[in-house]
Structure formats: C-alpha cells, structure tokens
RNA sequence: UGGGGGAUCGUCUAGAGGUAGGACGCCAGGUUCUGGCCCUGGUAGCGGGGGUUCGAAUCCUCCUCCCCCAGCCA
C-alpha cells in the first residue's frame, strides 16, 4: 500500500504504528470545515492528507461540517465547500456528516457529565469568566457556581435548552482544573446560549456546543481513528482526551501537523473576508485569491494542487512555502496537457510587403509537442499580422534574438521574415513594421534554414479580439501576515489588463479551458466574464522567461 | 518567572550511531521552429556550547531563537 521508495512523514508513521499494534483495526479520517468561508490552498493540503491517508490504508474519509456556531455559518459556504472538495478530486461517498446531526447525543452526554459531577451551569458573565480564568502565568479562580448540586445543574441545563435564559447569561462548563497550566483545562465552556437559528436545525436549539465539546465526540460517533488537525489544537488534545475518557466512549487519536503559509499571500479566513468585503478583490473567487475557487478560476488544475500538497509534505515546523513552488507544479502539469495556441497581448502591426494582398493560407500547427495525440490544427496566415510589442526593438540590445531592422526571425509555424523598415506616428512611436518573407521557408519544411529567433503572431484579418488579465501577487510583502496592517502591503499592480488578439480557433472555447499561449504563459478562459463575443483570459502563470532575466541583468 | 510545540541548503523536505540526499530557486552549458519543455553540471545546509562514542544531524546535557494558548470562535 505504501510506496517504499517514497519518504514517509510522521503522520503516516503513526498510522502504520497504530495498525501494527492493533490500536485501531483500520483507518477512518475526517475533514471538518466550518462553513464560515471559502476553502483555501491551506485547506487543500489538509484535505489531501485526510483523504490521502484514508485511501492509502483502505479506509475512508468523512466530510463533516463543524457547524456549531450559527452566527457565522451559511448554506452558501456549505455548498461551496462541497464543490471545492469535489473539484480537488475527492469523494466522501456516503460519508457526509454535520456536527449538528449530533446535537441531541451531545446534549445527552452533557447530562451524563453533569450527573457524574463533571459539569456545571455557570452564571458568570463573559467578562467575569475571563477575570476568573487567570493569566498565562497565574492560575485561575473557581467560579462561585462551581459547587452547585447535580440536581440544580440538571434543572438549570434543561431550562437553558428550553430557552428560559437570555444569550450570555449562563453556560455549561466542564469541571476540570482552574489552576492548570493549560488554559483549555480551566473549566472550559461546553455550551453557550445563542438564540439564533441554525442553517440546518432551524430554531430547534438555542444552546450550541463549543468546538471542543463537539469535535472529539463527533469523531467518536463516526468511528474516526485518526483526527488530523493543525498545531494550534495541540493544546486542546488534553481536553479532547478528557471528554472522551469522561464519557467512556470510542477514543480516536488526534494528531497535529503544522499549517503552512504561502509567500506573498495569506490564509486567514478573517483577512480574506476583509479583502472581499472591502472590495480589494472582486469576490472569494477572484483569481488573485488563494481560495480554491480563486485558483480554479485563475486556471490552476486540481492535479497541480494535489501534487503541491504532496511535495510540501507534513511536518510540525511552521513553514512559508515560496509561491514559485506552487507555480512550478502548475507549469509541470499544464506543460503536459495544455493545448498550445497563439495570442498577441500587446499588438504591433506587421505588413509583409511581398505577400500577395488578399491571399490567405492555412498553416498546420502542433497542438501540443508533449503529446502527439493532441494532433494539429490550422492557423490562417496573411499579409497583415499582429505580433507582440516585446518582439520588436528598433535598437536591439545585445543577445536580443527577436525582430529588429534588417534582422530575420521565424514566424512560428510560418515563414522567415526580415524587417525592412518601420512606420512611425507624428510622435515618433513605431506603429507598424514592414517585412519581406521568404516563400521557401514555410513552416514544417525539413530543408528549413535556421534563424536565431522564433516569434508568435496572429493573422490580423481572422484574429479574434480578447482581453487578457495579467495577475501578480496580491501582496508585495513575502509575508503579509507579518505586516502591522496587511492592507498596507496590498500590491496595487496585482491586476493588469491587456487588449489583444487570439487565433480564430478560439471561436468555441469553453469556460475554464486552459491553454498555453506559446512563448507567453498558461491562460484560462474566465468563467465569469468571458463570452464568445468577448473573450477574456486569465493568466494562470507565465512561462519561465530566461530572456526577462537576461534583460533585467542588463539594466542597472 | 505558566503550559504546549519546533529548529537540516535561500525555500520545502529526507535522514532513527557509519560518505548529509531529493525537490523548488539560482548559476553555467547542451538541445530546440516556444529564450518553453527536456538533458548535463554546479551552487548551497545540520541554531550554539559541552558530553557519550572508534564514529553524532541522530543519544545525553546546558543554552539560544521561533511558533501557539488567557473567545460564551473554530
């Protein structure tokens, strides 16, 4: 089952050990999102781990919504999360659950703890409770209500459920240890009163369980063996274990791993929400967002994200992965699969003086040199073409292989042309280039001469207009989370728009289709704004650009 | 001056007493009708001090630095 050649990680090791010792007969995991926001690339690594471990050991992974706080959660988020998990390539089968499915059971168990003298109803206000909790270095003080009788607690708790008390006036707390060095053990709240209707249970409940009280028990009910979560819950494990022990029910094992940060972005759902609400981005699915919805719209493939998760691995040390790592995974995936096309982002007119006016010929172009089965297509060629501004320089710098006066270049899949002159406007800007072509140099001819440069082009008459959205990182700082104000390091140039042309084969492109625009980058048809009459492409990631590096090295 | 974790190339990650390896990045070269892909080579690391040992990234010890926790959020 496990690939022996592949390095393991501490979680896999732990699972293998648990199976070997018989602590658990099999493996059941769970991915437990709270439906209060969109899933992001950080969640993706958790999803890959949860579903991946289950699959690797022949078990299954549950999708469980941690819907214990109705004031923050919505059905829209639930729907989006399911869509994103599926898109990533995972299937929970019949194992779709909600913490809210267990509210009745959780209530019964709370009663059981009260009867055992391990839980009590507290009347302290939130402020008083904070005050009693002590500090990191000083122990807390016990609540005056801590010694209520079992009967009184039972009566009060039933009346809490019945709605007799207002929000915030009472809580149910576990009776553990107010002097514990672990603050989570200083009589944690199990239930709070929230007279808010819940997206699934409606107004059935006005008391809602806290995360700690719901999570472990939900795991137990579902027979989860390995409850994998992030490091900030490490301090909660003693409480997780305490509840399970106190109840005497099936005891899953919680294992914590480090969440990761991606450079030039941030994952806090709260901050992402702020970006959406403040209009810094156009929504949760803005292609600059690290959300799965944003990455999908940007042009990322699920496979590239899974590969990325795999490479980043699972460990306990905090890490900030360079964005380049993610981009590499995308390029590698798309290089194998994306169809090649030609597009001109910043158009410059080329007139081929010795090519017959009114003539058009169809030239054969390879769809994907990495995949012969992708076949070929025909692209029209004519006297007037568009090329990219970057591919012409009146005064070429050293090592510039592209077009300039007197120089020859290959037009991809077409002819070799030579620049014979330029046309300028009154201000001296180059507005068109004049060339001659060599009729014997047609693309595909084996006897072809070699020239230093090859550039891409689109026939002006047949070209389709298109908008290109060129993205840069949303933040200028490598670690925006470290900034005092993350809004201050938002990149003002994270989106640049260009109007250009694409070859006519795009007449019937579908939303989310991804292509490689030769020599430029990988682009995706925008799922929101693109239409047959107005094509819009998002740049997922540029091609590696060694010329840009050379050029950068030349300028001071 | 509480509790819980963590530290290996610039970044991520292997290594469980026996030559510190891989990936990304970067540099150099080869190939090329994409300055892409691919191929070759190079660069660069065990936080620090003691100790055990023939031998330590690994075991012991002291120290340093970093992260998390004081919601009726998850």
Coordinates of C-alpha atoms (C1' of nucleotides) in Angstrom, one line a residue:
Chain A
X1 CA 0.0 0.0 0.0
X2 CA 2.7 2.4 1.0
X3 CA 5.3 3.2 -1.7
X4 CA 8.6 2.1 -0.1
X5 CA 10.6 4.4 -2.3
X6 CA 8.8 7.5 -1.1
X7 CA 9.8 9.3 2.0
X8 CA 7.2 9.0 4.7
X9 CA 6.2 11.6 7.3
X10 CA 5.4 11.4 10.9
X11 CA 1.6 11.0 10.5
X12 CA 1.9 8.1 8.1
X13 CA 4.4 6.6 10.5
X14 CA 2.0 7.0 13.4
X15 CA -0.8 5.4 11.4
X16 CA 1.3 2.5 10.4
X17 CA 2.3 2.0 14.0
X18 CA -1.3 2.1 15.2
X19 CA -2.2 -0.5 12.7
X20 CA 0.7 -2.7 13.6
X21 CA 0.0 -2.6 17.4
X22 CA -3.7 -3.1 16.8
X23 CA -4.7 0.2 18.4
X24 CA -7.1 0.5 15.5
X25 CA -8.3 -2.1 13.1
X26 CA -8.4 0.3 10.1
X27 CA -8.2 3.9 9.2
X28 CA -11.0 6.5 9.2
X29 CA -10.3 10.1 8.9
X30 CA -12.3 13.2 8.5
X31 CA -12.1 16.7 7.0
X32 CA -14.1 19.0 9.3
X33 CA -14.5 22.5 7.8
X34 CA -16.5 25.2 9.4
X35 CA -18.8 26.7 6.8
X36 CA -17.9 30.2 7.5
X37 CA -15.8 31.0 4.5
X38 CA -14.3 29.5 1.3
X39 CA -11.7 26.8 1.3
X40 CA -8.1 27.9 0.5
X41 CA -4.9 26.3 -0.5
X42 CA -4.1 25.6 3.1
X43 CA -7.2 23.6 3.5
X44 CA -6.3 21.8 0.3
X45 CA -3.2 20.3 2.0
X46 CA -5.3 19.1 4.9
X47 CA -7.9 17.6 2.5
X48 CA -5.2 15.8 0.6
X49 CA -3.8 14.5 3.9
X50 CA -7.1 13.4 5.3
X51 CA -8.4 11.7 2.1
X52 CA -4.9 10.6 1.2
X53 CA -4.2 8.7 4.4
X54 CA -7.7 7.1 4.3
X55 CA -7.2 5.9 0.7
X56 CA -3.7 4.7 1.3
X57 CA -4.8 2.4 4.1
X58 CA -8.0 1.3 2.6
X59 CA -10.3 3.3 4.8
X60 CA -12.5 6.3 4.2
X61 CA -12.6 10.0 4.9
X62 CA -15.7 11.7 6.2
X63 CA -16.7 15.2 5.2
X64 CA -18.1 16.7 8.3
X65 CA -19.3 20.3 8.7
X66 CA -18.3 21.7 12.0
X67 CA -21.5 23.8 12.2
X68 CA -21.6 24.6 15.8
X69 CA -21.8 28.4 15.6
X70 CA -24.8 29.5 13.6
X71 CA -23.9 33.2 13.8
X72 CA -21.0 32.8 11.4
X73 CA -22.1 29.9 9.2
X74 CA -24.2 29.8 6.0
X75 CA -25.5 27.3 3.5
X76 CA -23.7 29.1 0.7
X77 CA -20.4 28.2 2.3
X78 CA -21.5 24.6 2.8
X79 CA -22.3 24.3 -0.9
X80 CA -19.1 25.9 -2.0
X81 CA -17.0 23.7 0.3
X82 CA -18.6 20.6 -1.2
X83 CA -18.0 21.9 -4.7
X84 CA -14.3 22.7 -3.9
X85 CA -13.6 19.3 -2.3
X86 CA -15.1 17.5 -5.3
X87 CA -13.2 19.7 -7.7
X88 CA -9.9 18.9 -5.9
X89 CA -10.7 15.3 -6.8
X90 CA -12.0 13.7 -3.6
X91 CA -15.1 11.8 -2.9
X92 CA -16.6 11.3 0.5
X93 CA -19.2 8.8 -0.8
X94 CA -22.0 8.4 1.8
X95 CA -19.9 9.9 4.5
X96 CA -21.3 13.4 4.6
X97 CA -22.0 14.5 8.2
X98 CA -22.7 17.6 10.2
X99 CA -21.8 18.2 13.8
X100 CA -25.4 19.4 14.1
X101 CA -26.5 15.8 13.4
X102 CA -25.2 15.0 16.9
X103 CA -26.7 17.9 18.9
X104 CA -29.2 15.5 20.7
X105 CA -26.5 13.0 21.5
X106 CA -24.2 15.7 22.7
X107 CA -26.9 17.1 24.9
X108 CA -27.4 13.6 26.5
X109 CA -23.7 13.3 27.1
X110 CA -23.6 16.7 28.7
X111 CA -26.4 15.5 31.1
X112 CA -24.3 12.4 31.8
X113 CA -21.3 14.6 32.8
X114 CA -23.5 16.7 35.0
X115 CA -24.7 13.6 36.7
X116 CA -21.1 12.5 37.2
X117 CA -20.4 15.8 38.8
X118 CA -18.1 16.7 35.9
X119 CA -20.0 19.6 34.6
X120 CA -21.9 22.6 36.0
X121 CA -24.0 25.5 35.0
X122 CA -22.2 28.8 35.5
X123 CA -23.8 32.3 35.8
X124 CA -20.6 34.2 35.4
X125 CA -20.7 36.8 32.6
X126 CA -18.1 36.6 29.8
X127 CA -16.1 39.4 31.5
X128 CA -16.2 37.7 34.9
X129 CA -15.3 34.4 33.4
X130 CA -12.3 36.0 31.7
X131 CA -11.3 37.5 35.0
X132 CA -11.6 34.2 36.8
X133 CA -9.6 32.4 34.2
X134 CA -6.3 33.9 35.4
X135 CA -3.5 34.6 33.0
X136 CA -0.8 32.6 31.2
X137 CA 1.4 32.7 34.3
X138 CA -1.2 33.0 37.1
X139 CA -3.8 30.3 37.9
X140 CA -7.5 31.0 37.7
X141 CA -10.1 31.1 40.4
X142 CA -13.0 28.8 40.7
X143 CA -16.4 30.2 39.9
X144 CA -18.8 30.6 42.9
X145 CA -21.3 28.5 41.0
X146 CA -18.9 25.6 40.6
X147 CA -20.3 23.7 43.6
X148 CA -24.0 23.7 42.6
X149 CA -25.7 20.4 43.2
X150 CA -26.3 17.8 40.5
X151 CA -30.0 18.4 40.7
X152 CA -29.7 22.1 40.4
X153 CA -27.4 21.8 37.4
X154 CA -29.7 19.3 35.7
X155 CA -32.7 21.7 36.2
X156 CA -30.8 24.7 35.0
X157 CA -29.3 23.0 32.0
X158 CA -32.8 21.7 31.0
X159 CA -34.1 25.3 31.3
X160 CA -31.2 26.6 29.2
X161 CA -32.2 24.3 26.5
X162 CA -35.9 25.3 26.9
X163 CA -34.9 28.9 26.2
X164 CA -35.6 30.4 29.7
X165 CA -32.4 32.4 29.8
X166 CA -31.0 35.1 27.6
X167 CA -27.9 34.9 25.5
X168 CA -24.8 35.1 27.5
X169 CA -26.4 34.7 30.9
X170 CA -25.5 31.1 31.5
X171 CA -23.0 28.5 30.2
X172 CA -22.4 24.8 30.9
X173 CA -18.8 24.2 31.9
X174 CA -16.7 21.1 32.4
X175 CA -15.3 20.9 35.9
X176 CA -11.6 20.2 35.4
X177 CA -8.9 22.4 36.9
X178 CA -8.8 26.1 37.3
X179 CA -5.1 26.0 38.2
X180 CA -4.0 24.1 35.1
X181 CA -1.1 25.4 33.2
X182 CA -3.1 24.5 30.1
X183 CA -5.8 27.2 29.9
X184 CA -8.0 24.9 27.9
X185 CA -8.5 22.8 31.1
X186 CA -9.6 25.7 33.3
X187 CA -13.2 24.7 33.2
X188 CA -13.9 25.1 29.5
X189 CA -17.3 26.1 28.3
X190 CA -19.3 23.3 26.8
X191 CA -22.5 25.1 25.9
X192 CA -23.4 28.8 25.3
X193 CA -26.8 30.3 24.7
X194 CA -27.4 31.6 21.2
X195 CA -30.9 32.4 20.3
X196 CA -30.0 32.3 16.6
X197 CA -31.5 29.9 14.1
X198 CA -29.1 27.5 12.6
X199 CA -28.9 26.8 8.8
X200 CA -29.8 23.1 9.4
X201 CA -31.5 22.8 12.7
X202 CA -33.5 26.0 12.4
X203 CA -34.8 27.1 15.8
X204 CA -34.7 23.6 17.4
X205 CA -31.8 24.7 19.6
X206 CA -30.9 27.9 21.5
X207 CA -27.8 26.3 23.1
X208 CA -24.9 25.4 20.9
X209 CA -21.9 23.2 21.8
X210 CA -18.4 24.7 21.7
X211 CA -15.9 23.3 19.3
X212 CA -14.1 21.2 21.9
X213 CA -17.2 19.6 23.2
X214 CA -18.5 18.8 19.7
X215 CA -15.4 17.8 17.9
X216 CA -14.0 14.8 19.7
X217 CA -17.4 13.3 20.3
X218 CA -18.3 13.7 16.6
X219 CA -15.1 11.9 15.7
X220 CA -16.0 9.2 18.2
X221 CA -19.5 8.8 16.9
X222 CA -18.2 8.4 13.3
X223 CA -15.6 5.9 14.3
X224 CA -12.8 8.2 13.2
X225 CA -9.5 6.7 14.1
X226 CA -7.1 9.5 13.2
X227 CA -8.3 13.0 13.7
X228 CA -5.7 15.1 11.9
X229 CA -5.7 18.8 12.7
X230 CA -3.4 21.7 12.8
X231 CA -0.9 22.6 15.5
X232 CA -2.9 25.2 17.3
X233 CA -5.1 22.4 18.6
X234 CA -2.2 20.6 20.3
X235 CA -3.1 22.4 23.5
X236 CA -6.6 21.1 23.1
X237 CA -5.7 17.5 22.9
X238 CA -5.7 17.0 26.7
X239 CA -9.3 18.3 26.7
X240 CA -10.2 16.2 23.6
X241 CA -8.9 13.2 25.6
X242 CA -10.5 14.3 28.8
X243 CA -14.0 14.4 27.3
X244 CA -13.7 11.0 25.7
X245 CA -12.4 9.4 28.9
X246 CA -15.1 11.0 31.0
X247 CA -17.7 9.7 28.7
X248 CA -16.0 6.3 28.2
X249 CA -16.7 6.2 24.5
X250 CA -14.6 5.2 21.5
X251 CA -11.4 7.2 21.6
X252 CA -9.9 8.4 18.3
X253 CA -6.4 9.7 18.2
X254 CA -5.8 13.3 17.5
X255 CA -2.5 14.1 15.7
X256 CA -1.5 17.7 14.9
X257 CA 0.6 18.9 12.0
X258 CA 1.8 22.4 11.1
X259 CA -0.3 24.5 8.8
X260 CA 1.7 26.3 6.2
X261 CA 1.9 29.8 4.7
X262 CA 2.4 30.6 1.1
X263 CA 4.7 33.5 0.4
X264 CA 3.1 36.8 -0.9
X265 CA -0.3 35.7 0.3
X266 CA -2.2 34.9 3.5
X267 CA -4.7 32.3 4.5
X268 CA -6.6 33.8 7.4
X269 CA -10.2 33.5 6.6
X270 CA -10.9 36.6 8.6
X271 CA -8.5 38.6 6.5
X272 CA -9.7 37.1 3.3
X273 CA -13.2 38.0 4.2
X274 CA -12.0 41.6 4.8
X275 CA -10.5 41.7 1.3
X276 CA -13.8 40.6 -0.2
X277 CA -15.9 43.0 1.9
X278 CA -13.7 46.0 1.3
X279 CA -13.6 45.4 -2.4
X280 CA -9.9 44.9 -2.6
X281 CA -10.8 41.8 -4.7
X282 CA -13.9 41.1 -6.6
X283 CA -15.0 38.2 -4.5
X284 CA -14.0 34.9 -2.9
X285 CA -13.3 33.6 -6.4
X286 CA -11.2 36.5 -7.6
X287 CA -8.3 34.8 -9.4
X288 CA -5.8 36.6 -7.1
X289 CA -7.3 34.9 -4.0
X290 CA -5.6 31.8 -2.5
X291 CA -9.0 30.2 -2.3
X292 CA -9.7 27.0 -4.3
X293 CA -12.4 28.9 -6.1
X294 CA -9.9 31.6 -7.0
X295 CA -7.2 29.2 -8.0
X296 CA -9.7 27.3 -10.2
X297 CA -10.8 30.5 -11.9
X298 CA -7.2 31.5 -12.3
X299 CA -6.5 28.3 -14.2
X300 CA -4.9 26.1 -11.6
X301 CA -5.6 22.4 -12.0
X302 CA -6.7 20.1 -9.2
X303 CA -3.8 17.8 -10.0
X304 CA -1.2 20.5 -9.6
X305 CA -2.6 21.4 -6.2
X306 CA -2.6 17.8 -5.1
X307 CA 1.0 17.5 -6.3
X308 CA 1.9 20.6 -4.4
X309 CA 0.4 19.3 -1.2
X310 CA 2.3 16.1 -1.6
X311 CA 5.6 17.9 -2.1
X312 CA 5.1 20.3 0.7
X313 CA 4.6 17.4 3.0
X314 CA 3.5 17.1 6.6
X315 CA 5.7 18.1 9.5
X316 CA 5.4 20.1 12.7
X317 CA 7.6 23.0 12.0
X318 CA 6.0 26.2 10.8
X319 CA 6.8 27.0 7.2
X320 CA 6.4 29.6 4.5
X321 CA 6.5 27.9 1.1
X322 CA 7.7 30.0 -1.8
X323 CA 5.0 30.8 -4.3
X324 CA 7.4 29.6 -7.0
X325 CA 6.9 26.0 -5.7
X326 CA 3.1 26.1 -6.4
X327 CA 3.7 27.7 -9.8
X328 CA 6.2 25.0 -10.7
X329 CA 3.6 22.4 -10.0
X330 CA 1.1 24.1 -12.3
X331 CA 3.6 24.6 -15.1
X332 CA 4.6 21.0 -14.9
X333 CA 1.0 19.7 -15.1
X334 CA -0.1 22.1 -17.8
X335 CA 3.0 21.6 -19.9
X336 CA 2.0 18.0 -20.4
X337 CA -1.7 18.7 -21.0
X338 CA -2.5 22.2 -22.2
X339 CA -3.1 22.8 -25.9
X340 CA -0.8 25.4 -27.5
X341 CA -2.3 28.4 -29.1
X342 CA -1.0 31.8 -30.3
X343 CA -2.1 35.0 -28.8
X344 CA -0.8 38.6 -29.0
X345 CA -1.3 40.5 -25.8
X346 CA 0.2 43.9 -26.9
X347 CA -0.3 44.1 -30.6
X348 CA 2.0 45.6 -33.1
X349 CA 1.1 45.5 -36.8
X350 CA 3.3 43.8 -39.3
X351 CA 2.9 44.1 -43.0
X352 CA 4.6 41.6 -45.3
X353 CA 5.3 43.6 -48.4
X354 CA 5.9 40.8 -50.8
X355 CA 3.0 38.6 -49.7
X356 CA 0.0 38.9 -52.1
X357 CA -2.8 41.2 -50.9
X358 CA -6.0 39.3 -50.2
X359 CA -4.3 35.9 -50.0
X360 CA -4.7 33.6 -47.0
X361 CA -3.2 30.2 -46.5
X362 CA -3.8 27.7 -43.7
X363 CA -0.7 26.5 -41.9
X364 CA -0.5 23.4 -39.8
X365 CA 0.4 24.0 -36.1
X366 CA 1.1 21.4 -33.5
X367 CA -1.4 21.4 -30.6
X368 CA 1.0 20.0 -28.0
X369 CA 4.6 19.0 -28.6
X370 CA 4.5 17.0 -25.4
X371 CA 1.5 14.9 -26.6
X372 CA 1.3 13.7 -30.1
X373 CA -2.3 12.6 -29.6
X374 CA -3.4 16.2 -29.2
X375 CA -3.0 16.5 -33.0
X376 CA -2.7 19.6 -35.1
X377 CA -4.8 22.5 -36.2
X378 CA -4.7 25.0 -39.0
X379 CA -4.0 28.7 -38.5
X380 CA -4.6 31.3 -41.1
X381 CA -1.7 33.4 -42.4
X382 CA -2.0 36.6 -44.5
X383 CA -0.2 39.8 -45.4
X384 CA -1.1 41.6 -42.2
X385 CA -0.3 40.2 -38.9
X386 CA -0.2 41.1 -35.2
X387 CA 2.9 40.4 -33.2
X388 CA 3.7 41.4 -29.6
X389 CA 5.4 44.7 -28.9
X390 CA 8.0 42.9 -26.9
X391 CA 9.1 41.1 -30.0
X392 CA 10.4 44.1 -31.9
X393 CA 13.1 46.6 -30.9
X394 CA 14.3 49.3 -33.2
X395 CA 17.6 49.3 -31.4
X396 CA 18.1 45.7 -30.2
X397 CA 20.1 45.2 -27.0
X398 CA 22.8 42.5 -27.0
X399 CA 21.6 38.9 -27.3
X400 CA 18.2 40.0 -28.5
X401 CA 17.0 37.3 -30.9
X402 CA 13.8 38.9 -31.9
X403 CA 12.8 41.3 -34.7
X404 CA 14.7 44.5 -35.4
X405 CA 15.6 46.4 -38.6
X406 CA 17.5 44.2 -41.1
X407 CA 17.1 41.1 -38.9
X408 CA 15.4 37.8 -39.7
X409 CA 13.1 35.8 -37.5
X410 CA 11.0 32.7 -37.9
X411 CA 7.2 33.3 -37.5
X412 CA 6.2 30.2 -35.6
X413 CA 4.8 27.5 -37.9
X414 CA 5.1 30.0 -40.8
X415 CA 7.8 31.8 -42.7
X416 CA 11.0 33.5 -42.0
X417 CA 10.6 37.2 -42.3
X418 CA 13.1 40.1 -42.5
X419 CA 12.3 43.6 -41.1
X420 CA 12.8 46.1 -43.8
X421 CA 11.5 49.2 -42.1
X422 CA 9.1 50.8 -39.6
X423 CA 6.3 53.2 -39.8
X424 CA 6.0 55.9 -37.1
X425 CA 3.4 58.3 -36.0
X426 CA 4.0 62.0 -35.6
X427 CA 5.3 61.5 -32.1
X428 CA 7.9 59.1 -33.3
X429 CA 6.3 55.9 -32.0
X430 CA 6.5 52.8 -34.1
X431 CA 3.0 51.9 -35.3
X432 CA 3.8 49.2 -37.8
X433 CA 6.6 47.2 -39.1
X434 CA 7.4 46.3 -42.7
X435 CA 8.8 43.0 -43.6
X436 CA 9.5 40.7 -46.5
X437 CA 9.1 37.0 -46.3
X438 CA 11.0 34.1 -47.8
X439 CA 8.4 31.9 -49.6
X440 CA 10.8 28.9 -49.4
X441 CA 10.9 28.9 -45.6
X442 CA 7.4 27.7 -44.8
X443 CA 7.0 26.0 -41.5
X444 CA 7.3 22.3 -41.4
X445 CA 9.7 22.2 -44.3
X446 CA 12.6 19.9 -43.4
X447 CA 15.1 21.8 -45.5
X448 CA 14.3 24.9 -43.5
X449 CA 17.0 27.4 -42.7
X450 CA 17.8 28.2 -39.2
X451 CA 17.4 31.6 -37.7
X452 CA 18.1 32.7 -34.1
X453 CA 14.6 33.7 -33.1
X454 CA 11.1 32.5 -33.4
X455 CA 8.1 34.7 -32.6
X456 CA 4.4 34.1 -32.4
X457 CA 1.8 36.0 -34.4
X458 CA -1.8 36.1 -35.3
X459 CA -3.3 36.9 -38.7
X460 CA -4.9 40.3 -38.5
X461 CA -8.0 39.6 -40.7
X462 CA -9.0 36.4 -38.9
X463 CA -7.9 37.3 -35.4
X464 CA -10.5 37.4 -32.5
X465 CA -10.2 40.3 -30.1
X466 CA -9.6 39.2 -26.5
X467 CA -8.9 40.7 -23.1
X468 CA -6.0 39.3 -21.0
X469 CA -5.9 39.7 -17.3
X470 CA -2.3 39.5 -16.1
X471 CA -2.0 38.8 -12.4
X472 CA 0.7 39.5 -9.9
X473 CA 0.8 38.6 -6.3
X474 CA -1.9 40.2 -4.2
X475 CA 0.7 41.4 -1.7
X476 CA 4.1 43.0 -2.2
X477 CA 5.5 41.6 1.0
X478 CA 6.7 38.0 1.1
X479 CA 5.0 37.6 4.5
X480 CA 2.0 39.9 4.6
X481 CA 0.9 38.4 7.8
X482 CA 3.9 40.0 9.5
X483 CA 2.8 43.5 8.4
X484 CA 1.3 45.7 11.1
X485 CA -1.5 46.4 8.6
X486 CA -1.9 43.8 5.8
X487 CA -4.0 46.3 3.8
X488 CA -0.8 48.5 3.6
X489 CA 1.1 45.8 1.7
X490 CA -1.6 45.1 -0.9
X491 CA 0.0 45.1 -4.3
X492 CA -1.6 48.0 -6.3
X493 CA -0.5 46.3 -9.5
X494 CA -1.8 42.8 -8.8
X495 CA -4.0 43.1 -11.9
X496 CA -3.0 44.4 -15.3
X497 CA -5.3 44.2 -18.3
X498 CA -4.3 44.0 -21.9
X499 CA -6.4 44.1 -25.1
X500 CA -5.1 42.0 -27.9
X501 CA -5.8 39.2 -30.4
X502 CA -6.1 35.4 -30.5
X503 CA -6.2 33.0 -33.3
X504 CA -9.6 32.1 -34.7
X505 CA -9.6 28.6 -33.2
X506 CA -11.0 30.2 -30.0
X507 CA -14.4 30.7 -31.6
X508 CA -15.7 27.9 -29.4
X509 CA -13.6 28.0 -26.2
X510 CA -15.4 26.8 -23.0
X511 CA -15.2 28.4 -19.6
X512 CA -12.3 27.2 -17.5
X513 CA -10.5 25.7 -20.6
X514 CA -6.8 26.2 -20.1
X515 CA -4.2 26.8 -22.8
X516 CA -0.6 27.6 -23.3
X517 CA -0.2 30.8 -25.3
X518 CA 3.2 30.0 -26.9
X519 CA 6.1 31.9 -25.5
X520 CA 3.8 33.7 -23.1
X521 CA 2.2 31.6 -20.4
X522 CA -0.7 29.4 -19.4
X523 CA -4.1 31.0 -19.6
X524 CA -7.6 30.1 -18.7
X525 CA -10.9 31.2 -20.2
X526 CA -12.5 33.3 -17.4
X527 CA -15.6 31.5 -16.1
X528 CA -17.4 34.7 -15.2
X529 CA -16.7 37.3 -17.7
X530 CA -15.7 35.5 -20.9
X531 CA -18.3 35.0 -23.7
X532 CA -18.0 34.1 -27.4
X533 CA -18.4 37.7 -28.3
X534 CA -15.9 38.9 -25.7
X535 CA -13.2 36.5 -24.9
X536 CA -11.5 37.1 -21.5
X537 CA -8.4 35.1 -20.4
X538 CA -6.8 34.9 -17.0
X539 CA -3.1 34.3 -16.9
X540 CA -2.6 31.4 -14.5
X541 CA 1.2 31.6 -14.6
X542 CA 3.7 32.8 -17.1
X543 CA 6.2 30.6 -18.8
X544 CA 9.7 30.6 -17.4
X545 CA 11.3 33.6 -19.0
X546 CA 15.1 33.5 -19.3
X547 CA 15.1 36.5 -21.6
X548 CA 13.5 38.6 -18.9
X549 CA 16.2 37.6 -16.6
X550 CA 18.9 38.5 -19.1
X551 CA 17.3 41.8 -19.7
X552 CA 16.9 42.5 -16.1
X553 CA 20.6 41.7 -15.6
X554 CA 21.5 44.3 -18.2
X555 CA 19.5 47.2 -16.8
X556 CA 21.1 48.8 -13.7
Chain B
rU1 C1' 9.0 33.5 36.2
rG2 C1' 2.7 29.1 33.2
rG3 C1' 1.6 25.2 29.6
rG4 C1' 2.3 23.1 24.7
rG5 C1' 5.3 22.6 20.2
rG6 C1' 9.5 23.5 16.9
rA7 C1' 14.8 24.3 14.8
rU8 C1' 18.8 20.3 8.4
rC9 C1' 21.0 24.3 1.7
rG10 C1' 17.7 30.9 0.1
rU11 C1' 12.6 27.8 0.3
rC12 C1' 10.3 22.9 1.2
rU13 C1' 11.8 18.0 2.6
rA14 C1' 14.6 13.0 3.6
rG15 C1' 18.0 11.2 7.1
rA16 C1' 16.4 6.8 13.5
rG17 C1' 25.0 5.9 15.6
rG18 C1' 28.6 4.9 9.8
rU19 C1' 30.2 9.4 3.0
rA20 C1' 24.0 14.8 4.8
rG21 C1' 20.2 13.1 -0.2
rG22 C1' 15.9 15.0 -3.2
rA23 C1' 12.7 19.0 -5.0
rC24 C1' 12.0 24.3 -6.0
rG25 C1' 15.2 28.5 -6.8
rC26 C1' 19.8 30.3 -8.6
rC27 C1' 24.4 29.8 -11.9
rA28 C1' 26.8 27.5 -16.3
rG29 C1' 26.3 24.5 -20.6
rG30 C1' 23.7 21.2 -24.3
rU31 C1' 19.2 20.7 -27.3
rU32 C1' 15.2 23.4 -29.7
rC33 C1' 10.7 26.3 -35.4
rU34 C1' 8.2 28.2 -27.9
rG35 C1' 14.6 32.4 -24.9
rG36 C1' 9.0 26.9 -23.0
rC37 C1' 9.8 21.6 -22.2
rC38 C1' 13.9 18.3 -21.8
rC39 C1' 19.2 16.9 -20.7
rU40 C1' 24.1 17.7 -18.2
rG41 C1' 27.0 20.0 -14.5
rG42 C1' 27.4 23.4 -10.4
rU43 C1' 25.9 26.4 -6.0
rA44 C1' 24.3 25.9 -1.0
rG45 C1' 22.6 23.3 5.0
rC46 C1' 22.7 20.1 10.4
rG47 C1' 21.0 27.2 15.7
rG48 C1' 25.2 27.3 19.7
rG49 C1' 28.4 25.1 23.8
rG50 C1' 29.7 20.8 26.5
rG51 C1' 29.5 15.4 26.9
rU52 C1' 29.0 9.8 25.4
rU53 C1' 31.2 7.1 21.2
rC54 C1' 36.3 4.5 17.0
rG55 C1' 32.4 7.4 14.8
rA56 C1' 26.8 12.1 16.4
rA57 C1' 22.1 15.8 12.3
rU58 C1' 20.8 11.4 15.1
rC59 C1' 22.0 9.7 22.1
rC60 C1' 22.8 12.9 27.0
rU61 C1' 23.2 18.0 28.8
rC62 C1' 23.1 23.2 29.1
rC63 C1' 21.8 27.4 26.2
rU64 C1' 19.7 30.4 22.2
rC65 C1' 16.0 31.5 18.9
rC66 C1' 11.0 30.8 16.8
rC67 C1' 5.6 29.4 16.9
rC68 C1' 0.8 28.5 19.6
rC69 C1' -2.6 29.3 24.1
rA70 C1' -5.7 34.0 28.6
rG71 C1' -13.4 33.7 22.8
rC72 C1' -19.6 32.2 25.6
rC73 C1' -14.7 31.4 17.7
rA74 C1' -13.1 27.1 15.1

